Amino acid sequence: MFGFGQPKLSSEEKIAAVENEIKVMTEMQTRMAKICSQKCLDSTYREGELSKGEASCLDRCSAKFFEAHTTISEQLQKEQAAKGGMMGR
């Protein structure tokens, strides 16, 4: 209203932000797949389908991974907001 708050982003900045978000999400999904696969899947691959235990493990692992990612992201945002608040003083 009076010029306070977040500055307006240009189209190029918006595109760059979206591209960065896609990159971060892709990297996170790749890390999650690697970690959860190593943890939950038998490396001998005796069956073509996931066992009930493997499917359950993958489900829990991915849920925990996303929960941890969300918690960390929220904490980082709080810290950034606190730093931003101190800079304006």
Coordinates of N, CA and C in Angstrom, one line a residue:
M1 N 0.8 -1.2 0.0 CA 0.0 0.0 0.0 C 0.9 1.2 0.0
F2 N 1.8 1.3 0.9 CA 2.7 2.5 1.0 C 4.1 2.2 0.6
G3 N 4.3 1.1 -0.2 CA 5.7 0.8 -0.6 C 6.4 -0.1 0.4
F4 N 5.8 -0.5 1.5 CA 6.4 -1.4 2.4 C 6.2 -2.8 2.1
G5 N 7.0 -3.7 2.7 CA 6.9 -5.1 2.4 C 7.8 -5.6 1.3
Q6 N 7.4 -6.7 0.7 CA 8.2 -7.4 -0.3 C 8.2 -6.6 -1.6
P7 N 9.3 -6.4 -2.2 CA 9.4 -5.7 -3.5 C 8.7 -6.6 -4.6
K8 N 8.2 -6.0 -5.6 CA 7.6 -6.7 -6.7 C 8.7 -7.4 -7.5
L9 N 8.5 -8.6 -7.9 CA 9.5 -9.4 -8.7 C 9.2 -9.2 -10.2
S10 N 10.2 -9.1 -11.0 CA 10.0 -9.0 -12.4 C 9.7 -10.4 -12.9
S11 N 9.2 -10.5 -14.2 CA 8.9 -11.8 -14.8 C 10.1 -12.7 -14.8
E12 N 11.3 -12.2 -15.1 CA 12.5 -13.0 -15.1 C 12.8 -13.5 -13.7
E13 N 12.6 -12.7 -12.7 CA 12.9 -13.1 -11.3 C 11.9 -14.2 -10.9
K14 N 10.6 -14.1 -11.3 CA 9.6 -15.1 -11.0 C 10.0 -16.4 -11.6
I15 N 10.4 -16.4 -12.9 CA 10.8 -17.6 -13.6 C 12.0 -18.2 -13.0
A16 N 12.9 -17.4 -12.6 CA 14.1 -18.0 -12.0 C 13.8 -18.6 -10.6
A17 N 12.9 -18.0 -9.9 CA 12.4 -18.6 -8.6 C 11.7 -19.9 -8.8
V18 N 10.9 -20.0 -9.8 CA 10.2 -21.2 -10.1 C 11.2 -22.3 -10.5
E19 N 12.1 -21.9 -11.4 CA 13.1 -22.9 -11.9 C 13.9 -23.4 -10.7
N20 N 14.3 -22.5 -9.8 CA 15.1 -22.9 -8.6 C 14.2 -23.9 -7.7
E21 N 13.0 -23.6 -7.5 CA 12.1 -24.4 -6.7 C 12.0 -25.8 -7.4
I22 N 11.9 -25.9 -8.7 CA 11.8 -27.2 -9.4 C 13.1 -27.9 -9.2
K23 N 14.2 -27.2 -9.3 CA 15.5 -27.9 -9.1 C 15.6 -28.4 -7.6
V24 N 15.2 -27.6 -6.7 CA 15.3 -28.1 -5.2 C 14.4 -29.3 -5.0
M25 N 13.2 -29.3 -5.5 CA 12.3 -30.4 -5.4 C 12.8 -31.6 -6.1
T26 N 13.4 -31.5 -7.3 CA 13.9 -32.6 -8.0 C 15.1 -33.2 -7.2
E27 N 15.9 -32.4 -6.7 CA 17.1 -32.9 -5.9 C 16.6 -33.6 -4.6
M28 N 15.6 -33.0 -4.0 CA 15.0 -33.7 -2.8 C 14.4 -35.0 -3.1
Q29 N 13.7 -35.1 -4.2 CA 13.0 -36.4 -4.6 C 14.1 -37.4 -4.9
T30 N 15.2 -37.0 -5.6 CA 16.2 -37.9 -5.9 C 16.9 -38.4 -4.6
R31 N 17.2 -37.5 -3.7 CA 17.8 -38.0 -2.4 C 16.9 -38.9 -1.7
M32 N 15.6 -38.6 -1.6 CA 14.6 -39.4 -0.9 C 14.5 -40.8 -1.5
A33 N 14.5 -40.9 -2.9 CA 14.4 -42.2 -3.5 C 15.7 -43.0 -3.3
K34 N 16.8 -42.4 -3.3 CA 18.1 -43.1 -3.0 C 18.1 -43.6 -1.6
I35 N 17.8 -42.7 -0.6 CA 17.9 -43.1 0.8 C 16.9 -44.2 1.1
C36 N 15.6 -43.9 0.7 CA 14.6 -44.9 1.1 C 14.7 -46.2 0.4
S37 N 15.2 -46.2 -0.9 CA 15.5 -47.5 -1.6 C 16.6 -48.3 -0.9
Q38 N 17.7 -47.6 -0.5 CA 18.7 -48.3 0.2 C 18.3 -48.8 1.5
K39 N 17.4 -48.1 2.2 CA 16.9 -48.6 3.5 C 15.9 -49.7 3.4
C40 N 15.0 -49.6 2.4 CA 13.8 -50.5 2.4 C 13.8 -51.6 1.4
L41 N 14.6 -51.5 0.4 CA 14.6 -52.6 -0.7 C 15.7 -53.6 -0.6
D42 N 15.4 -54.8 -0.7 CA 16.4 -55.9 -0.8 C 17.2 -55.7 -2.0
S43 N 18.5 -55.7 -1.9 CA 19.3 -55.5 -3.1 C 19.4 -56.7 -4.0
T44 N 18.9 -57.8 -3.6 CA 18.9 -59.0 -4.5 C 17.7 -59.0 -5.4
Y45 N 16.7 -58.2 -5.2 CA 15.6 -58.1 -6.1 C 15.0 -59.5 -6.5
R46 N 14.6 -60.2 -5.5 CA 14.1 -61.6 -5.7 C 12.7 -61.6 -6.4
E47 N 12.0 -60.5 -6.2 CA 10.6 -60.5 -6.8 C 10.4 -59.3 -7.6
G48 N 9.6 -59.4 -8.6 CA 9.3 -58.3 -9.5 C 8.4 -57.2 -8.9
E49 N 7.7 -57.5 -7.9 CA 6.8 -56.6 -7.2 C 7.3 -56.3 -5.8
L50 N 7.0 -55.1 -5.2 CA 7.3 -54.8 -3.9 C 6.6 -55.7 -2.9
S51 N 7.3 -56.2 -1.9 CA 6.6 -56.9 -0.8 C 5.8 -55.9 0.0
K52 N 4.9 -56.5 0.8 CA 4.1 -55.6 1.7 C 5.0 -54.8 2.7
G53 N 6.0 -55.5 3.2 CA 6.9 -54.8 4.1 C 7.7 -53.7 3.4
E54 N 8.2 -54.0 2.2 CA 9.0 -53.0 1.4 C 8.1 -51.7 1.1
A55 N 6.8 -52.0 0.7 CA 5.9 -50.9 0.4 C 5.6 -50.1 1.6
S56 N 5.4 -50.7 2.7 CA 5.2 -50.0 4.0 C 6.4 -49.2 4.4
C57 N 7.6 -49.8 4.3 CA 8.8 -49.1 4.7 C 9.0 -47.9 3.8
L58 N 8.8 -48.0 2.5 CA 9.0 -46.9 1.6 C 8.0 -45.8 1.9
D59 N 6.7 -46.2 2.2 CA 5.7 -45.2 2.6 C 6.1 -44.4 3.8
R60 N 6.5 -45.1 4.9 CA 7.0 -44.4 6.1 C 8.2 -43.6 5.9
C61 N 9.2 -44.1 5.2 CA 10.4 -43.4 4.9 C 10.2 -42.1 4.2
S62 N 9.3 -42.2 3.1 CA 9.1 -41.0 2.3 C 8.3 -39.9 3.2
A63 N 7.3 -40.4 4.0 CA 6.6 -39.5 4.8 C 7.5 -38.8 5.8
K64 N 8.4 -39.6 6.4 CA 9.4 -39.0 7.4 C 10.3 -38.0 6.7
F65 N 10.7 -38.3 5.5 CA 11.6 -37.5 4.7 C 10.9 -36.1 4.5
F66 N 9.7 -36.2 4.0 CA 9.0 -34.9 3.7 C 8.7 -34.1 5.0
E67 N 8.4 -34.8 6.1 CA 8.1 -34.2 7.3 C 9.4 -33.4 7.8
A68 N 10.5 -34.1 7.7 CA 11.8 -33.5 8.1 C 12.1 -32.3 7.2
H69 N 11.9 -32.4 5.9 CA 12.1 -31.3 5.0 C 11.3 -30.1 5.3
T70 N 10.0 -30.4 5.6 CA 9.1 -29.3 6.0 C 9.5 -28.6 7.2
T71 N 9.9 -29.4 8.2 CA 10.3 -28.8 9.5 C 11.5 -28.0 9.4
I72 N 12.5 -28.5 8.6 CA 13.7 -27.7 8.4 C 13.5 -26.4 7.6
S73 N 12.6 -26.5 6.5 CA 12.3 -25.4 5.7 C 11.6 -24.3 6.6
E74 N 10.7 -24.7 7.4 CA 10.0 -23.7 8.3 C 11.0 -23.1 9.2
Q75 N 11.9 -23.8 9.8 CA 12.9 -23.3 10.7 C 13.8 -22.3 10.0
L76 N 14.2 -22.6 8.8 CA 15.1 -21.7 8.0 C 14.3 -20.4 7.7
Q77 N 13.0 -20.5 7.4 CA 12.2 -19.3 7.1 C 12.1 -18.5 8.3
K78 N 11.9 -19.1 9.5 CA 11.8 -18.3 10.7 C 13.1 -17.5 11.0
E79 N 14.2 -18.2 10.8 CA 15.5 -17.6 11.0 C 15.8 -16.5 10.0
Q80 N 15.4 -16.7 8.7 CA 15.6 -15.6 7.7 C 14.7 -14.4 8.1
A81 N 13.5 -14.7 8.6 CA 12.6 -13.6 8.9 C 13.1 -12.8 10.1
A82 N 13.7 -13.6 11.1 CA 14.3 -12.9 12.3 C 15.5 -12.1 11.9
K83 N 16.3 -12.6 11.0 CA 17.5 -11.8 10.5 C 17.0 -10.6 9.7
G84 N 16.0 -10.7 8.9 CA 15.4 -9.6 8.2 C 14.8 -8.5 9.1
G85 N 14.2 -9.0 10.2 CA 13.7 -8.1 11.2 C 14.7 -7.3 11.9
M86 N 15.9 -7.9 12.1 CA 17.0 -7.2 12.8 C 17.6 -6.2 11.9
M87 N 17.7 -6.5 10.6 CA 18.3 -5.6 9.7 C 17.6 -4.3 9.5
G88 N 16.3 -4.4 9.8 CA 15.5 -3.2 9.6 C 15.5 -2.2 10.8
R89 N 16.3 -2.7 11.9 CA 16.3 -1.9 13.1 C 17.5 -0.9 13.1

